[in-house]
Short mmCIF file of C-alpha atoms in Angstrom, two decimals:
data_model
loop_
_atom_site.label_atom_id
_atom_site.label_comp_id
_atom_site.label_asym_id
_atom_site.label_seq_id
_atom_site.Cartn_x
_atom_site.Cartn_y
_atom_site.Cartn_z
CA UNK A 99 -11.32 -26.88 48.39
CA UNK A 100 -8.38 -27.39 46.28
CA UNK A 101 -8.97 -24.10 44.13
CA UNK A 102 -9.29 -22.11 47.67
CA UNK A 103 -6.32 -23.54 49.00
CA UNK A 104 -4.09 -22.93 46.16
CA UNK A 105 -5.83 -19.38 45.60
CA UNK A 106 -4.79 -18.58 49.20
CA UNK A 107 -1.02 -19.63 49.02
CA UNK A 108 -0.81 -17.23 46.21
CA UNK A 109 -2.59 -14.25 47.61
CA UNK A 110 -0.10 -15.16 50.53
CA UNK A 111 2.93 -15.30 48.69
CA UNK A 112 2.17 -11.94 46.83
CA UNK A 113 1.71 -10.25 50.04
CA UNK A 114 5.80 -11.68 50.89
CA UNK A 115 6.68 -9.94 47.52
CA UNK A 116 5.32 -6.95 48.13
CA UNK A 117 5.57 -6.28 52.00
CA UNK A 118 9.08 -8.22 52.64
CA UNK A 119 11.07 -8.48 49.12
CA UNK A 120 11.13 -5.20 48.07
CA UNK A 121 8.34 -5.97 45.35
CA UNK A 122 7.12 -1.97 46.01
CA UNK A 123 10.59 -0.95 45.24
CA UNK A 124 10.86 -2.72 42.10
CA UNK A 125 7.45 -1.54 41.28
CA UNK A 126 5.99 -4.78 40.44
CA UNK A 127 2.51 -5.66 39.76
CA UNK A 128 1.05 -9.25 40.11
CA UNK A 129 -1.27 -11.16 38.16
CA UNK A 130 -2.69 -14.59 38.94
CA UNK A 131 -3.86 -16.24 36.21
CA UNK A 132 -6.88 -19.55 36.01
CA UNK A 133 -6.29 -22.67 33.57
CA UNK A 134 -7.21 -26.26 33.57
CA UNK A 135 -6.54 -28.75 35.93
CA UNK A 136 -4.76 -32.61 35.17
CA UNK A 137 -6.04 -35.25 35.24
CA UNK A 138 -9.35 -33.75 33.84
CA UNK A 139 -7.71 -31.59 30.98
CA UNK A 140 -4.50 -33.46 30.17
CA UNK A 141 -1.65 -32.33 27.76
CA UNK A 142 -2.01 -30.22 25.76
CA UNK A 143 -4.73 -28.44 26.98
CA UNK A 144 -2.66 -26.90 30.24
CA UNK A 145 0.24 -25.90 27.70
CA UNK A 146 -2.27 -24.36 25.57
CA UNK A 147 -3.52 -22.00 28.33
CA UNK A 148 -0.55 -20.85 29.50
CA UNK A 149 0.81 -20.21 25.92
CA UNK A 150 -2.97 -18.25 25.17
CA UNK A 151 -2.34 -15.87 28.74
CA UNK A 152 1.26 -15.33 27.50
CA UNK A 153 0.09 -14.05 23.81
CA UNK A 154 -2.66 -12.02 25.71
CA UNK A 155 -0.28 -10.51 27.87
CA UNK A 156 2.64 -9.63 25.09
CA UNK A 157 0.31 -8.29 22.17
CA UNK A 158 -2.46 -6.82 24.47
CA UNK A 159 -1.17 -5.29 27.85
CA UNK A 160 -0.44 -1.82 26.29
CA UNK A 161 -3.67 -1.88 24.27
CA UNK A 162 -6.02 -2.93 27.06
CA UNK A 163 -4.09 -2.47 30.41
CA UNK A 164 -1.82 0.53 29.23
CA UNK A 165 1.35 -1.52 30.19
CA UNK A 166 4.75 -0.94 27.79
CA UNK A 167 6.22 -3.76 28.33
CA UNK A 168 10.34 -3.54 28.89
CA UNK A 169 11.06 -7.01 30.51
CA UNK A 170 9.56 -10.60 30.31
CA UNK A 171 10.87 -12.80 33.26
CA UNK A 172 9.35 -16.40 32.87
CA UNK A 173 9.85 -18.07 36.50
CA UNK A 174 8.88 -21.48 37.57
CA UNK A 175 9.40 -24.14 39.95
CA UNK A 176 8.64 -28.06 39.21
CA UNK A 177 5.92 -28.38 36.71
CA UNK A 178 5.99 -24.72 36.16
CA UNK A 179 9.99 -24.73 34.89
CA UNK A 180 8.65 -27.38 32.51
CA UNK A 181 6.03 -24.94 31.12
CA UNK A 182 8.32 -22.14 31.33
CA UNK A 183 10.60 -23.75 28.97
CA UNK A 184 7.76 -25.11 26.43
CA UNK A 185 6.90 -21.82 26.29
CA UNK A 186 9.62 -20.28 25.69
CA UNK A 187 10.38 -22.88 22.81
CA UNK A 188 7.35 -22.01 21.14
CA UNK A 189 8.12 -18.58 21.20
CA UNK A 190 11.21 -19.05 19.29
CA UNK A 191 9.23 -21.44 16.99
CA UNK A 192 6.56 -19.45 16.37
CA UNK A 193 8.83 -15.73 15.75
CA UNK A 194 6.87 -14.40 18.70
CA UNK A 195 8.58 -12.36 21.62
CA UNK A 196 10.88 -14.58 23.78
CA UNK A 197 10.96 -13.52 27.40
CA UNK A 198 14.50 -11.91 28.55
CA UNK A 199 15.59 -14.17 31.31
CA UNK A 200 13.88 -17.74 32.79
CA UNK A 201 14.14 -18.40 36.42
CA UNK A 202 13.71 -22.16 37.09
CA UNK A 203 13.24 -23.34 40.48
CA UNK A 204 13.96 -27.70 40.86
CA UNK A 205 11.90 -28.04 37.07
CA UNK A 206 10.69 -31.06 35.76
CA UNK A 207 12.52 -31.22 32.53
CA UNK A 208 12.09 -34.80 31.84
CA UNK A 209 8.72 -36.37 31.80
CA UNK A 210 9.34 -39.98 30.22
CA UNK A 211 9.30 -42.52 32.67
CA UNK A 212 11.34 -44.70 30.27
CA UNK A 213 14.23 -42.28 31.36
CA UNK A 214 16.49 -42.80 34.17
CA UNK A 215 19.12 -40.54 36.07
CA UNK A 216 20.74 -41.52 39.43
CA UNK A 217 18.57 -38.60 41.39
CA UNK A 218 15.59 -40.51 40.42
CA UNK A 219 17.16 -43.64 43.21
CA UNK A 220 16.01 -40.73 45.87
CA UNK A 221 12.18 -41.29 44.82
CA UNK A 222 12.04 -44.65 46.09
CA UNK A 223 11.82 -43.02 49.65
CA UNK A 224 11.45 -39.37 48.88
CA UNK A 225 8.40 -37.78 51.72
CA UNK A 226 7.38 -35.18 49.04
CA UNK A 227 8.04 -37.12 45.45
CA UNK A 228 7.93 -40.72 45.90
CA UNK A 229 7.92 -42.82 42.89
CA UNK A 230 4.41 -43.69 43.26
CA UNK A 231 3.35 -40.59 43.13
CA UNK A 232 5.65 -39.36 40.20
CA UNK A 233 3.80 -41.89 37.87
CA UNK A 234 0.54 -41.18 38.70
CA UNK A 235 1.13 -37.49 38.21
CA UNK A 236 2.83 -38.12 34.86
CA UNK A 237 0.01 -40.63 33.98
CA UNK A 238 -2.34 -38.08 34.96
CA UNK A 239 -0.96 -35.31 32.50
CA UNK A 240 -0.11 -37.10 29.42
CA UNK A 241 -2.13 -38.60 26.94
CA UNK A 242 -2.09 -42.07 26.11
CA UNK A 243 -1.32 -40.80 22.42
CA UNK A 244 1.85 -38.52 23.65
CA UNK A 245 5.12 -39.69 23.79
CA UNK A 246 7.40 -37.21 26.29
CA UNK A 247 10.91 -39.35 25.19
CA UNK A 248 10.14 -37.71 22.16
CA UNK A 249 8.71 -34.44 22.44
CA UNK A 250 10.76 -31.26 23.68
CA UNK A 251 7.16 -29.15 24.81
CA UNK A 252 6.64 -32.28 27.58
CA UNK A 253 10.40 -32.92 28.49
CA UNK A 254 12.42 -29.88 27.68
CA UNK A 255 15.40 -31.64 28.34
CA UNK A 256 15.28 -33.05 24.90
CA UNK A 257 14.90 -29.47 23.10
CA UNK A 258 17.44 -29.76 20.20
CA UNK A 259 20.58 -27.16 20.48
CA UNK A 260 19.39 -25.59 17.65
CA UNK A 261 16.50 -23.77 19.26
CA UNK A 262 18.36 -23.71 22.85
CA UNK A 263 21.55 -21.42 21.55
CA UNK A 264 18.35 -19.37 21.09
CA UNK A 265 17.20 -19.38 24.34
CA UNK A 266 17.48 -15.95 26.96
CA UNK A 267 19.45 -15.91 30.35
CA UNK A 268 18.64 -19.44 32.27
CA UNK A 269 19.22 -19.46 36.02
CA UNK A 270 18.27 -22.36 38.07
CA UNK A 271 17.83 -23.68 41.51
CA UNK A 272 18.20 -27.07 42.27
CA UNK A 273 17.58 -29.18 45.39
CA UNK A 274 20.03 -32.09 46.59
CA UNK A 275 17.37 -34.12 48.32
CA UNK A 276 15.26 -33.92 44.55
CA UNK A 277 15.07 -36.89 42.71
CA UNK A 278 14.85 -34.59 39.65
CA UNK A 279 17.58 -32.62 40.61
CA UNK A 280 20.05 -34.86 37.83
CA UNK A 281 18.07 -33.06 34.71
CA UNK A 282 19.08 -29.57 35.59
CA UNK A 283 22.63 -30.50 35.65
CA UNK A 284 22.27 -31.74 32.53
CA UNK A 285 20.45 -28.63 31.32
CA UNK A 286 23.15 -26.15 32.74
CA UNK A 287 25.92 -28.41 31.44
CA UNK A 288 24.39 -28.34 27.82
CA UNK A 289 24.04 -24.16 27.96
CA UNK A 290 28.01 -23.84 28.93
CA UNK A 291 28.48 -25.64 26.24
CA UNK A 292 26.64 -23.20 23.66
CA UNK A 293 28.42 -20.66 25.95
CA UNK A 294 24.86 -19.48 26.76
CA UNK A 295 24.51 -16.98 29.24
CA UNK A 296 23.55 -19.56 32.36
CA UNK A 297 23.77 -20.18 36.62
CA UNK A 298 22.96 -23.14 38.60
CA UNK A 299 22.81 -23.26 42.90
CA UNK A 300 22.02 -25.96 44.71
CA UNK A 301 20.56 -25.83 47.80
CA UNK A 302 22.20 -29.35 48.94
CA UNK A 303 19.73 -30.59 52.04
CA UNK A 304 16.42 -28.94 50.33
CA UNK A 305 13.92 -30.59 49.14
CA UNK A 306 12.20 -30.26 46.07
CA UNK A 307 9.20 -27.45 46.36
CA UNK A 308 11.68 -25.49 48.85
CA UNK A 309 10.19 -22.17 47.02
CA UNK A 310 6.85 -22.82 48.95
CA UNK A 311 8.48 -23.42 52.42
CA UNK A 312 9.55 -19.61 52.93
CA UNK A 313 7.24 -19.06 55.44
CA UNK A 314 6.45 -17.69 59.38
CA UNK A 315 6.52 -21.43 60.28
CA UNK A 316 8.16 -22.97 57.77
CA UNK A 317 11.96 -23.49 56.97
CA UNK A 318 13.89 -20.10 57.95
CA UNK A 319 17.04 -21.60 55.06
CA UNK A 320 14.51 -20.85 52.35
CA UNK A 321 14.91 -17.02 52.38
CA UNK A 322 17.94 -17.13 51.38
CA UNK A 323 16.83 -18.67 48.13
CA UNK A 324 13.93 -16.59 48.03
CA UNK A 325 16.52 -13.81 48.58
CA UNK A 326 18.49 -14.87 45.66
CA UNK A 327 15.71 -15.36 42.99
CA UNK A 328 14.83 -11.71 43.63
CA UNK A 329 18.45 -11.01 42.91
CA UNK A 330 18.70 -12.90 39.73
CA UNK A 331 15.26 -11.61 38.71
CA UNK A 332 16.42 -8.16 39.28
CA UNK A 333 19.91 -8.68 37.40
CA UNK A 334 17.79 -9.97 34.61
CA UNK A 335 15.89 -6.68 34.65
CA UNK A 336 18.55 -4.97 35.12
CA UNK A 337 20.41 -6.66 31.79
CA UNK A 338 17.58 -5.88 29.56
CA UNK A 339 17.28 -2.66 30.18
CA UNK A 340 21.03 -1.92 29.30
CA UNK A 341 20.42 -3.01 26.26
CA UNK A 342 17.21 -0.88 26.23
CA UNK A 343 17.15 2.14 28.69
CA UNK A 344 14.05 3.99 29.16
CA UNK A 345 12.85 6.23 31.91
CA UNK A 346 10.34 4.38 34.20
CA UNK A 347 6.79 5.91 34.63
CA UNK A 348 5.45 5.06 38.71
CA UNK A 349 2.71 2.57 38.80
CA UNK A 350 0.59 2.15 41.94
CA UNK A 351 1.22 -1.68 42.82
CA UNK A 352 -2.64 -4.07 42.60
CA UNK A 353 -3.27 -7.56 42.75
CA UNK A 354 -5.76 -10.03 40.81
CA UNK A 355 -6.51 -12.94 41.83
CA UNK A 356 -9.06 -15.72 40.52
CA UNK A 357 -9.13 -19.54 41.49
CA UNK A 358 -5.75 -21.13 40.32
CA UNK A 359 -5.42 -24.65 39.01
CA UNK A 360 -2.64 -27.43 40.42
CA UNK A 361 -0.60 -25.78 38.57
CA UNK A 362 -0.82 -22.26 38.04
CA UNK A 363 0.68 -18.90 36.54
CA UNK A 364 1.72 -16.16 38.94
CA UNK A 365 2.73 -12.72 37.50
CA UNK A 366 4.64 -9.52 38.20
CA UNK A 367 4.15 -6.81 35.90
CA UNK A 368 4.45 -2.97 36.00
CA UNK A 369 4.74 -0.43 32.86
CA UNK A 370 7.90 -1.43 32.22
CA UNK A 371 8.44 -5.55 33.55
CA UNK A 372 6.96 -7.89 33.44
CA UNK A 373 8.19 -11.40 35.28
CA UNK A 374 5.53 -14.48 35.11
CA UNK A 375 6.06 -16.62 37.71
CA UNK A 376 4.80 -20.41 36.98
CA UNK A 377 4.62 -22.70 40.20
CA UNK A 378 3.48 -26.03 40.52
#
């Protein structure tokens, strides 16, 4: 029941993009793509899938799906900012392409529970992220043999500068009712001072997972941040293809969709972009 329900908020939400954000205009394709599910498959077997669909996609779209690919967009809220950021390390690690712009909605950048930042106080009473529930979702994913104080691909936070001054375009979205909301300050603060190219909003009465509360019934406040991650996703296009102009071939817009896991990869991708949206 889990699988459908998930599997029917996306189909849902890629029905917004296209009929309500302008996804037709910008041409944009989505892709949903299936990996494993914590606590069943823990760490690093969800990392592993997402880094497998992202080689797929970057050294086979042309070749199998006849897709040129002109601009990678990594986005992701909560645990999907997390994974957007491990992959993006291991990218740079590994000499493979690194996408052109990340857009992080309220991530989870720090996954040690030996860590503490004053945000975290909101947890004790949060309706959505309560301490309780933090734990066992962090017990849940890592390994009894993993240690995320020390590694970067589980808490991003701690990726050294080294490999960050290497990192694309980072704009985030942050919540003042989050109790992880504390991390992405620290994030933003540590790209201005690599004078990397970098934005931070907060949204200051939101709650974390605001991205999934743009709906007919839900809270009317969210389009505007809906609103503005089509913006920056657009300016991030937009920046790319400065650097690299090319005329754009028309490409009629289709969605796939199979079962998606707790957390799962959502994708926009035409001839030319390509934006991979990650969402807890």
């Amino acid at each position: 029941s889990r699988r459908r329900h998930t599997r029917s908020s996306l189909v849902s939400w890629a029905r917004r993009c296209v009929q309500e954000t302008g996804a037709n205009e910008c041409n944009l394709v989505i892709f949903a793509i299936d990996y494993k599910l914590a606590p069943e498959a823990k760490y690093p077997a969800v990392f592993d899938d997402i880094w497998q669909a992202y080689f797929w996609i970057i050294t086979q779209a042309e070749r199998q799906l006849g897709i040129t690919l002109r601009s990678v967009i990594l986005a992701g809220d909560s645990a999907g900012g997390n994974l957007a950021m491990s992959l993006t390390l291991r990218a740079i690690k590994s000499n493979f392409r690194v996408p052109d712009g990340l857009l992080l909605g309220y991530p989870a950048l720090n996954l040690s529970i030996r860590s503490f930042t004053p945000s975290l106080l909101a947890a004790m009473d949060d309706f959505i992220l309560r301490y309780s529930f933090l734990n066992i979702a962090i017990n849940s994913y890592i390994p009894a043999d993993a240690d995320a104080s020390k590694d970067p691909y589980l808490s991003p936070i701690l990726i050294l500068d080294e490999d960050l001054i290497k990192f694309p375009t980072i704009k985030i979205m942050a919540a003042g009712r989050d109790p992880l909301r504390d991390e992405s300050y620290r994030l933003i603060n540590r790209m201005a001072r690599l004078k990397k190219d970098a934005q931070l909003i907060e949204y200051r009465m939101f709650p974390h997972a605001f991205w999934n509360l743009d709906l007919i019934f839900g809270l009317q406040e969210c389009r505007f941040a809906t609103n503005q991650a089509i913006k920056w996703i657009s300016e991030m296009i937009s920046k790319n293809e400065a650097k690299h102009p090319v005329a754009h071939n028309e490409m009629e817009f289709a969605f796939q969709s199979k079962s998606v896991s707790y957390t799962h990869l959502r994708a926009h991708e035409t001839r030319e972009d390509l934006v991979c949206r990650l969402l807890l």
